[in-house]
PDB file of C-alpha atoms in Angstrom:
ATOM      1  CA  UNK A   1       0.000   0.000   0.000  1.00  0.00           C
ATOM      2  CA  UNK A   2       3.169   2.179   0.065  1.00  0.00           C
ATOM      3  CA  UNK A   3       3.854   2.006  -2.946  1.00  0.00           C
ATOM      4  CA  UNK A   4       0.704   3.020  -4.125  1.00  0.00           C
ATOM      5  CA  UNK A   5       0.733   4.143  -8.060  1.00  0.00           C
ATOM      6  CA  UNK A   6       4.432   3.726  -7.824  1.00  0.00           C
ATOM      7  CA  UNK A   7       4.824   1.638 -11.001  1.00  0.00           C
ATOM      8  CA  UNK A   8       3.050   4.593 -13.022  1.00  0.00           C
ATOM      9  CA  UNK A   9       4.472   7.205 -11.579  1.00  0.00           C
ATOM     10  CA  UNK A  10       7.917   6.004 -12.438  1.00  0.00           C
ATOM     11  CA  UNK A  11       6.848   4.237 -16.173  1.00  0.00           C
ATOM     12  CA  UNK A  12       9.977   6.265 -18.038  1.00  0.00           C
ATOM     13  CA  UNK A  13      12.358   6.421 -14.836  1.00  0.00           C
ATOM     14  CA  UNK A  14      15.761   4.757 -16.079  1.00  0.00           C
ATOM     15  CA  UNK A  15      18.131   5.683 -13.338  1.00  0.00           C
ATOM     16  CA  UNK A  16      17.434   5.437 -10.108  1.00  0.00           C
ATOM     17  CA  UNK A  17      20.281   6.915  -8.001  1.00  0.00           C
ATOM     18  CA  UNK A  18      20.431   5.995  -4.287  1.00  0.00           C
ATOM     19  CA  UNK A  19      23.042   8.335  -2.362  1.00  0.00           C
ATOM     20  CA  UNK A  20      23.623   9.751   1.403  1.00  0.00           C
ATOM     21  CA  UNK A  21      21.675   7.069   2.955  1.00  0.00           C
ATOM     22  CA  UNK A  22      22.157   3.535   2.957  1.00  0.00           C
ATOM     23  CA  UNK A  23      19.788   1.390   0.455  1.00  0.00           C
ATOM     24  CA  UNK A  24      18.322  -1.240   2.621  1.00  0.00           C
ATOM     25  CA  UNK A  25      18.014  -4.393   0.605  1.00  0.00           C
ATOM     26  CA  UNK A  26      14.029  -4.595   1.882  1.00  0.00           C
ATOM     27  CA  UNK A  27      13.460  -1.251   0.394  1.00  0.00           C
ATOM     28  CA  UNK A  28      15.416  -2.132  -2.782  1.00  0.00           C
ATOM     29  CA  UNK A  29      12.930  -5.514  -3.057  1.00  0.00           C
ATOM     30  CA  UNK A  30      10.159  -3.276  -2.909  1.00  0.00           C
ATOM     31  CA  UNK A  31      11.381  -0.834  -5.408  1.00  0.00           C
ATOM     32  CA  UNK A  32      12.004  -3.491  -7.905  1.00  0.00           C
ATOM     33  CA  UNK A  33       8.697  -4.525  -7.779  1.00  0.00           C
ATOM     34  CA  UNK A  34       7.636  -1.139  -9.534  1.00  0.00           C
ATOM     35  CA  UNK A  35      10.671   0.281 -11.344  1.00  0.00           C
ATOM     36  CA  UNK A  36      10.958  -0.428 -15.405  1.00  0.00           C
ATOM     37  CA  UNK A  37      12.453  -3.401 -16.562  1.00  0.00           C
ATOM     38  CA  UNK A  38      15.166  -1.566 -18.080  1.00  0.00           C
ATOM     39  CA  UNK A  39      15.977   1.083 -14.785  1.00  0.00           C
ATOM     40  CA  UNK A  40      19.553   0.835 -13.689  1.00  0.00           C
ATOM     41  CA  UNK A  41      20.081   0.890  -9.854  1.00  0.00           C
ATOM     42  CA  UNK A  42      23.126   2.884  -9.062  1.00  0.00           C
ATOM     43  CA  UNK A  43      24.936   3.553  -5.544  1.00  0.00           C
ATOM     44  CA  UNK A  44      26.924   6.541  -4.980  1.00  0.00           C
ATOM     45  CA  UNK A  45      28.635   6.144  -1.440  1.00  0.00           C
ATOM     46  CA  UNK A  46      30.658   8.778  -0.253  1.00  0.00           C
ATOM     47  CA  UNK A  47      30.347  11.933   2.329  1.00  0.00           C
ATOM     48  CA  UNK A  48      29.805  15.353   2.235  1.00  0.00           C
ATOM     49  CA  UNK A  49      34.216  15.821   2.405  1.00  0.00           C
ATOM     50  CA  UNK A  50      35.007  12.944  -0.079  1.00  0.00           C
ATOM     51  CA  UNK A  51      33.577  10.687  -2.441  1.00  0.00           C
ATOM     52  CA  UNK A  52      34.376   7.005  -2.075  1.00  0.00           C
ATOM     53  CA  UNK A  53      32.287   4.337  -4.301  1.00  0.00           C
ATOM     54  CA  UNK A  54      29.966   4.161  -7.080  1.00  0.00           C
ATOM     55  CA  UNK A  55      28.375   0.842  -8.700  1.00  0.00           C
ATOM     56  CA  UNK A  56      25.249  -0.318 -11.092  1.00  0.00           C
ATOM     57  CA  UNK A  57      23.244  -3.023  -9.300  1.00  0.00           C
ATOM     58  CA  UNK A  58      23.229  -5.770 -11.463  1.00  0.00           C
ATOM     59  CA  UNK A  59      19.039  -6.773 -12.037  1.00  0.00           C
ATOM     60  CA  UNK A  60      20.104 -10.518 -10.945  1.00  0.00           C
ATOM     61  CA  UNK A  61      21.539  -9.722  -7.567  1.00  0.00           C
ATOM     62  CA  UNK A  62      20.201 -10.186  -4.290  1.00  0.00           C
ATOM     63  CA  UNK A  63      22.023  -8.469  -1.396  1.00  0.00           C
ATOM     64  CA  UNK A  64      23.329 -11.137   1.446  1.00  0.00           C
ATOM     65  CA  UNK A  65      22.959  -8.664   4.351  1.00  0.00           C
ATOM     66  CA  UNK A  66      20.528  -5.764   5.525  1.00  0.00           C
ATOM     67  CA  UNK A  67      22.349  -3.209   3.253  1.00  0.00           C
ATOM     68  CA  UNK A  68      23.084  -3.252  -0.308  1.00  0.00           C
ATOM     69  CA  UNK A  69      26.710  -2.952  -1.535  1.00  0.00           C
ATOM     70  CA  UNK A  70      27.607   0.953  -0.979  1.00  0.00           C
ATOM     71  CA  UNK A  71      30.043   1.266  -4.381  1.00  0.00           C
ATOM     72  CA  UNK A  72      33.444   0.137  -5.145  1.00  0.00           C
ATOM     73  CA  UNK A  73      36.296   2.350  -4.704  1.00  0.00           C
ATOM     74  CA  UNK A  74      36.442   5.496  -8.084  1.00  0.00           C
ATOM     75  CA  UNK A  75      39.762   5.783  -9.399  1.00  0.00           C
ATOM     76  CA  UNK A  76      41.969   8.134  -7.560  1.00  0.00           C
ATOM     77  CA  UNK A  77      40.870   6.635  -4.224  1.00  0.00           C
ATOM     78  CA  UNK A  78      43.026   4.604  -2.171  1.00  0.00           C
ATOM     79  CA  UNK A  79      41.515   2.724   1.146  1.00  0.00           C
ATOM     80  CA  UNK A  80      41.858   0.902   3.823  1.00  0.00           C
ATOM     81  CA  UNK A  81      39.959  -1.182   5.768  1.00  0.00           C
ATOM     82  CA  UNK A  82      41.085  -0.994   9.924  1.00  0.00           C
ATOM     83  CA  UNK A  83      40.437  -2.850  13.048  1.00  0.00           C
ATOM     84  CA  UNK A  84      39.619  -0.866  16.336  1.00  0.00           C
ATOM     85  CA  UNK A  85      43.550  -1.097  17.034  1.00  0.00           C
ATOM     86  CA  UNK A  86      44.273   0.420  13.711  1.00  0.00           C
ATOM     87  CA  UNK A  87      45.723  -2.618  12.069  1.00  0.00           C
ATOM     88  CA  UNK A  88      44.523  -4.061   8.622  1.00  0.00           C
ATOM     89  CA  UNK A  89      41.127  -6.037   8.316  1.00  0.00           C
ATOM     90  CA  UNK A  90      41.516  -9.335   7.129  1.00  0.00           C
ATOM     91  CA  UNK A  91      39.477 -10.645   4.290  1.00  0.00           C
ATOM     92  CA  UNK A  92      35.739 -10.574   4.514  1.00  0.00           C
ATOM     93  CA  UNK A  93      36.534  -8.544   8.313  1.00  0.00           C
ATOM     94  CA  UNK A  94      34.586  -5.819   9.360  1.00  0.00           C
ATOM     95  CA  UNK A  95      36.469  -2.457  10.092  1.00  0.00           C
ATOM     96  CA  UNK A  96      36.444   1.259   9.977  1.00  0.00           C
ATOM     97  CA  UNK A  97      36.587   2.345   6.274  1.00  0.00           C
ATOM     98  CA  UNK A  98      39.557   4.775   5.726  1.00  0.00           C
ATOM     99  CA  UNK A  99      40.018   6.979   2.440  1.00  0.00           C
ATOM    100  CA  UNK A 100      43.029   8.242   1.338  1.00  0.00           C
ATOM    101  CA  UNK A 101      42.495  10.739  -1.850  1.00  0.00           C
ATOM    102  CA  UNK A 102      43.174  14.172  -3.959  1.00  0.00           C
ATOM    103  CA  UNK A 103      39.363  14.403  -4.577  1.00  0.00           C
ATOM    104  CA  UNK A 104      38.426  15.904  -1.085  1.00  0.00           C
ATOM    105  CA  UNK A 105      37.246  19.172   0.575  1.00  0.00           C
ATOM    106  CA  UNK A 106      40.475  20.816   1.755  1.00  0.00           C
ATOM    107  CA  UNK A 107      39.097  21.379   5.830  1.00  0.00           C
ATOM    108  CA  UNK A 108      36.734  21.873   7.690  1.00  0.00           C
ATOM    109  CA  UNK A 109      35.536  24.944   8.713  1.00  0.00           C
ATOM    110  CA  UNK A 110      35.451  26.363  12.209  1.00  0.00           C
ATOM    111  CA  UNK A 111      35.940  29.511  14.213  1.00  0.00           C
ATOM    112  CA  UNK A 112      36.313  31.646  10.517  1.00  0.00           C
ATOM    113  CA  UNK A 113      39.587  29.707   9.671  1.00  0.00           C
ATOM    114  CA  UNK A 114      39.727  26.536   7.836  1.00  0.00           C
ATOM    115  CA  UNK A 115      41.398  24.166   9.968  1.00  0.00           C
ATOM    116  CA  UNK A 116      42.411  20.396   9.268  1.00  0.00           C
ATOM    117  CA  UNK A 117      39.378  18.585  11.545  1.00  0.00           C
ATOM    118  CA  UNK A 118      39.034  14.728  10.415  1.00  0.00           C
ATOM    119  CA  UNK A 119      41.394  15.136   7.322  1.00  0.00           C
ATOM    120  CA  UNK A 120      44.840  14.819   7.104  1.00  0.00           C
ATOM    121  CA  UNK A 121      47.605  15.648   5.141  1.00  0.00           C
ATOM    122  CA  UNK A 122      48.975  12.480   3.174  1.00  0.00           C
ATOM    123  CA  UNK A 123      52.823  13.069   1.913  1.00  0.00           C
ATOM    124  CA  UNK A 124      54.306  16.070   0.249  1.00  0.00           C
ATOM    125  CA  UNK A 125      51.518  18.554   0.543  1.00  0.00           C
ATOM    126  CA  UNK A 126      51.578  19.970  -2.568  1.00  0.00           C
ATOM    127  CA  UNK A 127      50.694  16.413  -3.819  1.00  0.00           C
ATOM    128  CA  UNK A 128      47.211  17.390  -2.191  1.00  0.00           C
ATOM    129  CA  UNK A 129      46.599  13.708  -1.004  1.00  0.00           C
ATOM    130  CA  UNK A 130      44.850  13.247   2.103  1.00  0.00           C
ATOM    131  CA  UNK A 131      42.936  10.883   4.256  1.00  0.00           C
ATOM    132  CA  UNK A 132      39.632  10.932   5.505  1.00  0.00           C
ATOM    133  CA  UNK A 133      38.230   8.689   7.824  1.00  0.00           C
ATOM    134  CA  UNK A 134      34.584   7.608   6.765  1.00  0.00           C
ATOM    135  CA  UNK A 135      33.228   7.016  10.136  1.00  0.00           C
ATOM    136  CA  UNK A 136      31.465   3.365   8.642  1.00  0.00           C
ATOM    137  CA  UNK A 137      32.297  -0.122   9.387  1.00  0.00           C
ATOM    138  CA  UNK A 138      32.455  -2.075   6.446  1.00  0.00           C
ATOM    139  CA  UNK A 139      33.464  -5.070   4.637  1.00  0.00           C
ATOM    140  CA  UNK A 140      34.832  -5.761   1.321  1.00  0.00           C
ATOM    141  CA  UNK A 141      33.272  -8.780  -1.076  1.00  0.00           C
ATOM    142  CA  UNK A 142      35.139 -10.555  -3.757  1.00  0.00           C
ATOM    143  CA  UNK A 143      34.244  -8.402  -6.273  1.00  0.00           C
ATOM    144  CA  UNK A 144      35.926  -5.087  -4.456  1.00  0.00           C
ATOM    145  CA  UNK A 145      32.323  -3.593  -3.583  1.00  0.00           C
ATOM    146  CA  UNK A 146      32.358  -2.174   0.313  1.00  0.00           C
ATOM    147  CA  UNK A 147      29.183  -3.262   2.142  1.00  0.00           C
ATOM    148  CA  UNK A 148      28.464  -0.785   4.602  1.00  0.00           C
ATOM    149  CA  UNK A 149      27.371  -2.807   7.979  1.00  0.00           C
ATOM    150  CA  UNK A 150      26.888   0.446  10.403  1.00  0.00           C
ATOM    151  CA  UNK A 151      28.070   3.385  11.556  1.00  0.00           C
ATOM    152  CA  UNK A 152      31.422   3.304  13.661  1.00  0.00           C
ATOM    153  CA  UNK A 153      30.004   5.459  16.198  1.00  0.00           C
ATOM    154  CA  UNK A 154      26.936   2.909  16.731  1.00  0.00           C
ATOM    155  CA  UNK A 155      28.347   0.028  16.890  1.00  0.00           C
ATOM    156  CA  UNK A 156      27.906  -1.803  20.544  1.00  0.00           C
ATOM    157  CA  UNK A 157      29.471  -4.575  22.390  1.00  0.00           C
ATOM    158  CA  UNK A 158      27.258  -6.367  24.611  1.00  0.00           C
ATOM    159  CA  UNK A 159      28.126  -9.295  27.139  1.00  0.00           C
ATOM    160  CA  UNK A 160      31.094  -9.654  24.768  1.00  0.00           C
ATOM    161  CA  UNK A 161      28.999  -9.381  21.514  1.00  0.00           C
ATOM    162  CA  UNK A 162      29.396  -6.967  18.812  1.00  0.00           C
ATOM    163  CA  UNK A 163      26.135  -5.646  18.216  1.00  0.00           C
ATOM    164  CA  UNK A 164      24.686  -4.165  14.454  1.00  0.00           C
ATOM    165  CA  UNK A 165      21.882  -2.136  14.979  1.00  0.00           C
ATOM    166  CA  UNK A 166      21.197  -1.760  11.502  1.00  0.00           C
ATOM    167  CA  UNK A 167      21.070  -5.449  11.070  1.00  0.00           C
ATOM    168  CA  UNK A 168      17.919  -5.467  13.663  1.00  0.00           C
ATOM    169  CA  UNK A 169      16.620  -2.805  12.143  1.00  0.00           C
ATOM    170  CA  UNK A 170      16.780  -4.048   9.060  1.00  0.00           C
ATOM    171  CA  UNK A 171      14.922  -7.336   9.828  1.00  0.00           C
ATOM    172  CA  UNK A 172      12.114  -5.312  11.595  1.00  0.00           C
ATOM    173  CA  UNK A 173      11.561  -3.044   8.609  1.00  0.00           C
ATOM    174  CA  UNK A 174      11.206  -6.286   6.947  1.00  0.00           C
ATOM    175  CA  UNK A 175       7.366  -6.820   8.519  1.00  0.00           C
ATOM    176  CA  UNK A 176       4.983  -4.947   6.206  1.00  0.00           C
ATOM    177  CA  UNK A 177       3.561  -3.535   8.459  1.00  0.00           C
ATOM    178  CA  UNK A 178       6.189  -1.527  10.013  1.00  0.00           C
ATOM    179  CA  UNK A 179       7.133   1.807   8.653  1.00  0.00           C
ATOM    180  CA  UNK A 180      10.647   2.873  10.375  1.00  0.00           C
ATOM    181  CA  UNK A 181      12.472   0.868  13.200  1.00  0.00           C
ATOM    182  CA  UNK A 182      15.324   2.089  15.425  1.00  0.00           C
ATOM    183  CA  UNK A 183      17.788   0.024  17.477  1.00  0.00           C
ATOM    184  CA  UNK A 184      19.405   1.935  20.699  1.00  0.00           C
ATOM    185  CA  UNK A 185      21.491   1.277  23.727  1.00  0.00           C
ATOM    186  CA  UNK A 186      20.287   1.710  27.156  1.00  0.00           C
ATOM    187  CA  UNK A 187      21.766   1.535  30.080  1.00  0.00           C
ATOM    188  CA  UNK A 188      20.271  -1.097  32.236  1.00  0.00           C
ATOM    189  CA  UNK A 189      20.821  -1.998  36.019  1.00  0.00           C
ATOM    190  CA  UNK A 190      23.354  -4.455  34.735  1.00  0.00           C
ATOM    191  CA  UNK A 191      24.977  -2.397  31.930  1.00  0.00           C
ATOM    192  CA  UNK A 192      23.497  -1.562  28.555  1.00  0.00           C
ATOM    193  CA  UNK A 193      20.592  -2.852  26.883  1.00  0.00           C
ATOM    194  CA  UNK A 194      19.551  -2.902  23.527  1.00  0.00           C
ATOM    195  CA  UNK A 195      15.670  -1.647  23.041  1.00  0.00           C
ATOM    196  CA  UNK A 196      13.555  -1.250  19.849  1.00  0.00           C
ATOM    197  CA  UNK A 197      11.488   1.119  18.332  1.00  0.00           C
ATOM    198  CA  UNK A 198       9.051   0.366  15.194  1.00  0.00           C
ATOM    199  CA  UNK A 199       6.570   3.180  13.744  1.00  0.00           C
ATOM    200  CA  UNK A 200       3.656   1.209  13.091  1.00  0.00           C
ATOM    201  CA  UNK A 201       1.069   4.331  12.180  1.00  0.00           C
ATOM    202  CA  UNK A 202      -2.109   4.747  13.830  1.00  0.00           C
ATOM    203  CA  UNK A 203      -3.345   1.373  13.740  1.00  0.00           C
ATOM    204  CA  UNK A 204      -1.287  -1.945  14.263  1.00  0.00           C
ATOM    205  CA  UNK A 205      -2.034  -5.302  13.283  1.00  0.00           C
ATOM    206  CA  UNK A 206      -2.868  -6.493  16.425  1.00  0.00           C
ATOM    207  CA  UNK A 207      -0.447  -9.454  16.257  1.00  0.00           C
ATOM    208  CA  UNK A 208       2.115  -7.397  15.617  1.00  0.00           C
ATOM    209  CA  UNK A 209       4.302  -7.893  18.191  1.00  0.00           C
ATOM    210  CA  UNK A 210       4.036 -12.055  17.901  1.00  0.00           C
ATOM    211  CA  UNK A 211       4.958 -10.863  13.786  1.00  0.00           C
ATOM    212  CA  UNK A 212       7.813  -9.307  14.886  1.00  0.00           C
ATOM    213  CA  UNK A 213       9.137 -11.351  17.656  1.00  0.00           C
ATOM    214  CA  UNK A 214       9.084 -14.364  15.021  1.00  0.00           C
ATOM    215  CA  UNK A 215      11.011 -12.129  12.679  1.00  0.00           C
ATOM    216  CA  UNK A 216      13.692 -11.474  15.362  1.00  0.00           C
ATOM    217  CA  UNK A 217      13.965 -15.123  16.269  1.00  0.00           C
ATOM    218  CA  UNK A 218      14.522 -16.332  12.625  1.00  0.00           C
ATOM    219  CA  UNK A 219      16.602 -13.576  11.485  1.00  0.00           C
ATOM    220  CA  UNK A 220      19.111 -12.770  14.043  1.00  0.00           C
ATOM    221  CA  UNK A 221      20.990 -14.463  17.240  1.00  0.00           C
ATOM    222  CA  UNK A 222      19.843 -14.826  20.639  1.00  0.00           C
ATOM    223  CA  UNK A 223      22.546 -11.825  21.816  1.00  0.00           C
ATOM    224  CA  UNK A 224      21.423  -9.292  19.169  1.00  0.00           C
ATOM    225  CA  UNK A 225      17.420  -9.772  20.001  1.00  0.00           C
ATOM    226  CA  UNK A 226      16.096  -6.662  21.575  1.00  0.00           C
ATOM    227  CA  UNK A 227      15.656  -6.696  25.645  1.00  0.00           C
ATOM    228  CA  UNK A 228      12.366  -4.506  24.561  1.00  0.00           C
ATOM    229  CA  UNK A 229      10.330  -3.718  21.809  1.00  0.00           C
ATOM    230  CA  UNK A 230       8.085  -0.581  22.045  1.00  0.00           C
ATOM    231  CA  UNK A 231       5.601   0.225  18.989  1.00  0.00           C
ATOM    232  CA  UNK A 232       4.963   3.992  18.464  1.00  0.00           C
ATOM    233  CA  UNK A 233       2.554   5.384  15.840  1.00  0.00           C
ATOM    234  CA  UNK A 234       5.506   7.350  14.539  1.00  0.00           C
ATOM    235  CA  UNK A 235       9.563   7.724  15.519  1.00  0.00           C
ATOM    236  CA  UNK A 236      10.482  11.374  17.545  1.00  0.00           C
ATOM    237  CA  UNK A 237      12.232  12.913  14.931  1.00  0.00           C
ATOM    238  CA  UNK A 238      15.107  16.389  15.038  1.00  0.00           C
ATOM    239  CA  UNK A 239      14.864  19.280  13.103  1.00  0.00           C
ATOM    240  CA  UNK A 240      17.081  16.918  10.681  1.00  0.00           C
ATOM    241  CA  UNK A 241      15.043  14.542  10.037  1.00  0.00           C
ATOM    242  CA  UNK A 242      17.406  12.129  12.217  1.00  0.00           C
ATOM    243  CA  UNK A 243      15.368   9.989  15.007  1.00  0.00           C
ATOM    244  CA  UNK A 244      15.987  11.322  18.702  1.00  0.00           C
ATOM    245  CA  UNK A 245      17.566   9.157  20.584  1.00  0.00           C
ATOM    246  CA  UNK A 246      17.320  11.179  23.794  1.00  0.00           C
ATOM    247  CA  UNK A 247      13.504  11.214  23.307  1.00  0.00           C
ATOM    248  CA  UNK A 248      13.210   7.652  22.656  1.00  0.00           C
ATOM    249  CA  UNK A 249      15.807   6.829  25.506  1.00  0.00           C
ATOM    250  CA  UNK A 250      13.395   8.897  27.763  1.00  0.00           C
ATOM    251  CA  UNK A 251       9.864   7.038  26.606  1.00  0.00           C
ATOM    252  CA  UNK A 252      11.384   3.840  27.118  1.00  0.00           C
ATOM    253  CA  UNK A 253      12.400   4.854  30.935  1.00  0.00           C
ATOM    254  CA  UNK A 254       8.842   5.757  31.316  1.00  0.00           C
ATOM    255  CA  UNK A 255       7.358   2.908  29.285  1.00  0.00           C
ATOM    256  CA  UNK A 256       9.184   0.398  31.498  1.00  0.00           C
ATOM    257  CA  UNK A 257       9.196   1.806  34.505  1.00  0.00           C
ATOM    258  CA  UNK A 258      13.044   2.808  34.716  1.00  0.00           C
ATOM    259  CA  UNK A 259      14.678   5.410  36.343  1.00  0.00           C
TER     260      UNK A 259
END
């Protein structure tokens, strides 16, 4: 019901150009099932101070995770693919993406001066290489394409665990009737807790919950399954457009009785 007139509306569309957000592979399912035959998918992955990838979606494939693959890396980019120590990923490993190029902004601004901020200066200086680090955990496939599997500055460790909050997000969003999901951290009487939050609308299947708790149970491990699960008619959102945590933190204290 989403997607509404959809096929219509987009009869002579033949690019389709997904960029500053992660394409879920859910939402790229949907969209196939109303874009042309002959509509290329592309992904441009990159950041406001550099870009990093760009790749056509070939029609045959079918993501293997909750995101599709971001790009592969445009020529004049080097990268590198670090562990939380700073050492090299190994094959297939997860770590923070790290771009080393001539094709970025030259600062950042701040104060009326332009000052350095998350770029450096790579060699010589008049060679104008520098690196950039992306701030997203990723992975490299066989083919060189960077899956993007969160944000470096979400990712949690729980009882041991690393935890993806986009990859239970992802399999929530996967219930039709769901509209947005979030995944925080919590602190909890004995450490943090990870707690859910799905937009449902208005008016929620009233299994819902039982929908979603199967979903969870089938699609990811016992240690990444929510502690709770609140559904909202809609997600608090900032000025942005980004989801507020501290208002969501807040209605789950009050929701659950916490302090």
């Amino acid at each position: 019901s989403r997607m509404a007139g959809a096929s219509a509306a987009m009869s002579s569309l033949r690019l389709l150009s997904s960029n500053g957000e992660a394409l879920l592979a859910a939402d790229l399912a949907l969209l196939r099932t109303c874009l042309p035959a002959d509509c290329h998918v592309q992904m441009v992955y990159g950041a406001t101070e550099t870009q990093a990838g760009l790749r056509f979606v070939p029609r045959a494939e079918t993501p293997d995770g909750a995101q599709v693959a971001a790009g592969r890396p445009v020529p004049g980019t080097q990268f590198a693919i670090l562990r939380d120590d700073g050492t090299p990923a190994s094959n297939g490993e997860a770590g923070e993406l790290m771009i080393r190029s001539r094709y970025t902004v030259i600062g950042e601004w701040e104060d009326g001066r332009c000052v350095e901020g998350r770029l450096r200066q790579d060699g010589d200086p008049a060679s104008g290489w520098r690196r950039y680090a992306m701030g997203d955990m990723v992975r490299l496939r066989q083919d060189e394409a960077f899956i993007v599997v969160g944000r470096a500055d979400r990712q949690l460790k729980l009882n041991g665990h690393r935890i993806e909050p986009v990859e239970v997000e992802a399999a929530l969003r996967s219930e039709a009737a769901v509209m947005d999901a979030t995944a925080l951290p919590v602190a909890g009487q004995a450490g943090p807790e990870l707690v859910a939050f799905v937009a449902t609308g208005p008016a929620p299947p009233d299994d819902l919950r039982d929908r979603l708790s199967a979903v969870l149970m089938a699609r990811v491990p016992p240690y990444m399954r929510p502690r709770r699960l609140h559904l909202l008619a809609c997600l608090p959102l900032l000025s942005g457009n980004k989801v507020d945590a501290h208002a969501l933190r807040a209605l789950d204290a009050s929701m659950s009785g916490h302090s």
